[in-house]
């Protein structure tokens, strides 16, 4: 059975995207293949995984890393027994760097009948193909300004057919041209793919976009895509994880 360096496992509310507000168990995996300016996640490998003491308790105990898939699936089963849960979210970092682990955990918790939700930066299409049948929902980020659109397109074509949406974080520095090129890429795959425009939560160097900018970006996207929604992060507003 596979193992991985896991940063934390906890039960909370999904704070972003199409399934905002849903109760999920989060499995945050270490490592990322990108370095985004606005990244607010510490995805470095840790000696110990922080495991919530009970679903939603927001207190943690340490478990030595790496964890194997059986250990993680036992925690998920315990949390789902404590709180009715709408999905298991594999997040990171970039969870597809551990695609075999994601598969093994998803298989081990199949009997729960809970959906498996993948939060990904959309740059590892070959790894997605290997984990695809274990995943029910794909939340794919489009990363602007990193010359990744061709890779994102390849990823979207692999993901197409799943319950899929794309999320693009917009900052005060995002240009109209780079945003539109992302919209065109998505439209080229399927104009029915849901696009979420997520104004950045200002951290570190990231500047929030103006209201005018957000509205003009959405208007432009709606000329090419059928479903475009503006949704900021919400979990930080209510101080949940
Ligand atoms: S892909 Fe996500 S986790 Fe990785 S650097 Fe970018 S924001 Fe951070």
XYZ file of C-alpha atoms and ligand atoms in Angstrom:
249
model
C 0.000 0.000 0.000
C 1.283 3.474 -0.879
C 2.278 6.163 1.597
C 2.721 9.929 1.415
C 3.836 12.914 3.411
C 0.549 14.392 4.658
C 0.423 17.884 6.187
C -2.998 17.728 7.829
C -6.328 15.901 7.938
C -9.409 17.701 9.231
C -13.145 18.191 8.731
C -14.344 21.622 7.649
C -16.327 23.673 5.163
C -15.247 23.987 1.553
C -14.401 27.671 1.207
C -14.046 28.031 -2.566
C -15.663 27.196 -5.883
C -18.775 25.347 -6.997
C -19.198 23.348 -3.793
C -18.613 26.260 -1.436
C -20.172 25.615 1.966
C -20.167 21.822 1.726
C -18.826 19.786 4.632
C -15.709 17.911 3.605
C -12.859 15.940 5.079
C -9.630 17.524 3.833
C -6.484 15.515 3.218
C -3.711 18.041 2.564
C -0.710 16.469 0.876
C 2.815 17.895 0.863
C 4.779 19.099 -2.209
C 3.894 21.314 -5.152
C 5.360 21.593 -8.648
C 4.547 25.345 -8.899
C 5.451 28.481 -6.940
C 2.572 30.964 -7.223
C 3.075 34.516 -5.898
C -0.203 34.484 -3.990
C 0.236 31.028 -2.479
C -1.128 30.954 1.078
C -0.393 27.266 1.739
C 2.636 25.832 3.460
C 3.074 22.634 1.447
C 6.543 21.700 2.733
C 7.091 18.147 3.937
C 6.709 17.823 7.685
C 7.951 15.233 10.174
C 4.449 14.948 11.583
C 0.952 15.124 10.107
C -1.568 17.214 12.068
C -4.679 15.086 12.521
C -7.777 16.700 13.992
C -8.729 15.083 17.294
C -12.390 14.850 16.187
C -14.269 16.090 13.110
C -14.486 19.880 13.380
C -12.734 20.077 16.782
C -9.957 22.344 15.384
C -7.510 20.747 17.814
C -4.855 18.375 16.537
C -2.509 15.602 17.466
C 0.663 14.623 15.650
C 1.133 11.441 13.644
C 4.572 10.545 12.266
C 5.018 10.984 8.518
C 4.770 9.359 6.054
C 1.267 7.955 6.518
C 0.065 4.975 4.554
C -3.281 4.914 2.777
C -4.827 2.598 5.388
C -3.993 5.036 8.221
C -5.541 7.950 6.329
C -8.647 6.003 5.343
C -9.222 5.060 9.014
C -9.152 8.754 9.979
C -11.575 9.601 7.161
C -13.953 6.836 8.238
C -13.824 8.067 11.842
C -14.582 11.676 10.831
C -17.401 10.618 8.505
C -18.886 8.641 11.402
C -18.733 11.739 13.613
C -20.172 14.239 11.103
C -22.188 13.495 7.935
C -19.743 14.447 5.197
C -20.402 15.560 1.617
C -16.990 14.854 0.081
C -13.390 13.925 0.765
C -11.123 16.627 -0.574
C -7.608 15.719 -1.705
C -5.724 18.983 -1.662
C -2.228 20.332 -1.272
C 0.217 21.401 -2.468
C -0.515 19.426 -5.575
C -2.212 16.125 -4.701
C -1.567 14.550 -8.117
C 2.134 14.373 -7.228
C 0.809 11.523 -5.018
C -1.696 10.096 -7.506
C -1.204 6.474 -6.410
C -1.857 7.459 -2.790
C -5.016 9.359 -3.794
C -6.209 6.247 -5.643
C -5.461 3.939 -2.720
C -7.213 6.146 -0.149
C -10.215 6.638 -2.464
C -10.484 2.872 -2.945
C -10.195 2.227 0.784
C -13.082 4.576 1.655
C -15.352 3.612 -1.253
C -17.772 1.814 1.090
C -18.666 5.186 2.684
C -20.337 6.295 -0.563
C -18.848 9.788 -0.185
C -17.590 11.649 -3.260
C -13.881 12.120 -3.865
C -13.008 15.711 -4.665
C -9.685 16.705 -6.215
C -8.291 20.233 -5.833
C -5.512 20.565 -8.372
C -3.370 23.127 -10.152
C -4.207 21.423 -13.448
C -0.663 20.856 -14.687
C -0.206 17.077 -14.362
C -2.454 15.537 -17.047
C -0.633 12.195 -17.183
C -0.983 11.736 -13.432
C -4.659 12.728 -13.620
C -5.258 10.033 -16.237
C -3.901 7.434 -13.819
C -6.157 8.577 -10.938
C -9.204 9.614 -12.989
C -11.578 6.764 -12.225
C -11.039 7.220 -8.458
C -12.122 10.872 -8.574
C -15.697 12.223 -8.777
C -15.239 16.010 -8.763
C -12.317 18.006 -10.188
C -11.661 21.581 -9.127
C -8.916 22.779 -11.437
C -7.043 26.045 -11.001
C -5.802 28.004 -13.974
C -2.504 29.619 -13.055
C -1.967 32.856 -14.962
C 1.406 34.377 -15.755
C 3.317 31.083 -15.668
C 3.023 30.043 -19.324
C 0.918 27.018 -18.437
C -2.087 27.325 -20.755
C -1.126 24.463 -23.090
C -0.619 22.175 -20.128
C -3.921 23.313 -18.621
C -5.656 22.579 -21.920
C -4.242 19.056 -22.020
C -5.358 18.549 -18.426
C -8.872 19.835 -19.164
C -9.240 17.410 -22.063
C -8.373 14.501 -19.751
C -10.731 15.789 -17.033
C -13.605 16.555 -19.423
C -16.661 14.414 -18.688
C -16.146 14.483 -14.931
C -17.976 16.894 -12.607
C -15.446 19.580 -13.482
C -14.999 23.292 -12.961
C -12.101 25.684 -13.347
C -11.103 28.463 -11.007
C -8.938 31.418 -11.869
C -7.527 33.675 -9.171
C -7.507 37.328 -10.223
C -5.218 39.850 -8.527
C -4.738 43.594 -8.920
C -1.905 42.796 -11.331
C -3.781 40.360 -13.591
C -4.021 41.740 -17.112
C -7.110 41.585 -19.272
C -5.091 39.840 -21.995
C -3.850 36.997 -19.831
C -7.314 36.501 -18.355
C -8.901 36.418 -21.818
C -6.357 33.935 -23.120
C -7.377 31.592 -20.275
C -11.050 32.079 -21.130
C -10.342 31.282 -24.796
C -8.472 28.131 -23.792
C -11.426 26.895 -21.716
C -13.934 27.803 -24.452
C -11.829 25.854 -26.942
C -12.335 22.712 -24.858
C -16.021 23.250 -23.994
C -18.003 26.477 -23.583
C -20.162 24.738 -20.949
C -17.324 24.307 -18.458
C -18.050 26.376 -15.347
C -15.493 29.139 -14.766
C -15.134 30.598 -11.275
C -13.431 33.981 -11.061
C -11.879 34.159 -7.589
C -10.645 37.600 -6.487
C -7.440 36.973 -4.580
C -7.502 37.123 -0.795
C -4.698 39.641 -0.256
C -1.672 37.873 1.276
C 2.055 38.552 0.990
C 2.632 40.447 -2.285
C -0.823 39.824 -3.765
C -3.004 42.913 -4.360
C -6.796 42.625 -4.468
C -8.414 43.533 -7.809
C -10.874 46.449 -7.948
C -14.617 45.804 -8.187
C -14.636 47.327 -11.689
C -11.950 44.935 -12.810
C -13.775 41.891 -11.440
C -17.032 42.898 -13.136
C -15.359 43.624 -16.478
C -13.517 40.296 -16.392
C -16.734 38.399 -15.716
C -18.540 40.283 -18.505
C -15.782 39.396 -20.976
C -15.764 35.742 -19.923
C -19.540 35.485 -20.290
C -19.178 36.372 -23.970
C -17.282 33.099 -24.510
C -18.482 30.779 -21.742
C -22.012 29.873 -20.652
C -21.412 29.799 -16.912
C -19.093 32.262 -15.165
C -19.391 33.045 -11.462
C -17.464 35.395 -9.176
C -16.848 33.682 -5.817
C -14.243 34.838 -3.278
C -12.748 32.565 -0.635
C -15.123 32.363 2.322
C -13.557 30.047 4.892
C -11.255 32.810 6.116
C -14.249 35.104 6.748
C -15.669 32.692 9.262
C -12.256 31.641 10.623
C -12.518 27.976 9.778
C -9.657 25.970 8.355
S -0.266 25.522 -7.143
Fe -1.373 25.971 -5.238
S -0.112 25.086 -3.610
Fe 1.172 25.191 -5.458
S 2.266 27.144 -5.268
Fe 0.436 27.534 -6.481
S -1.132 28.194 -4.992
Fe 0.534 27.215 -3.820
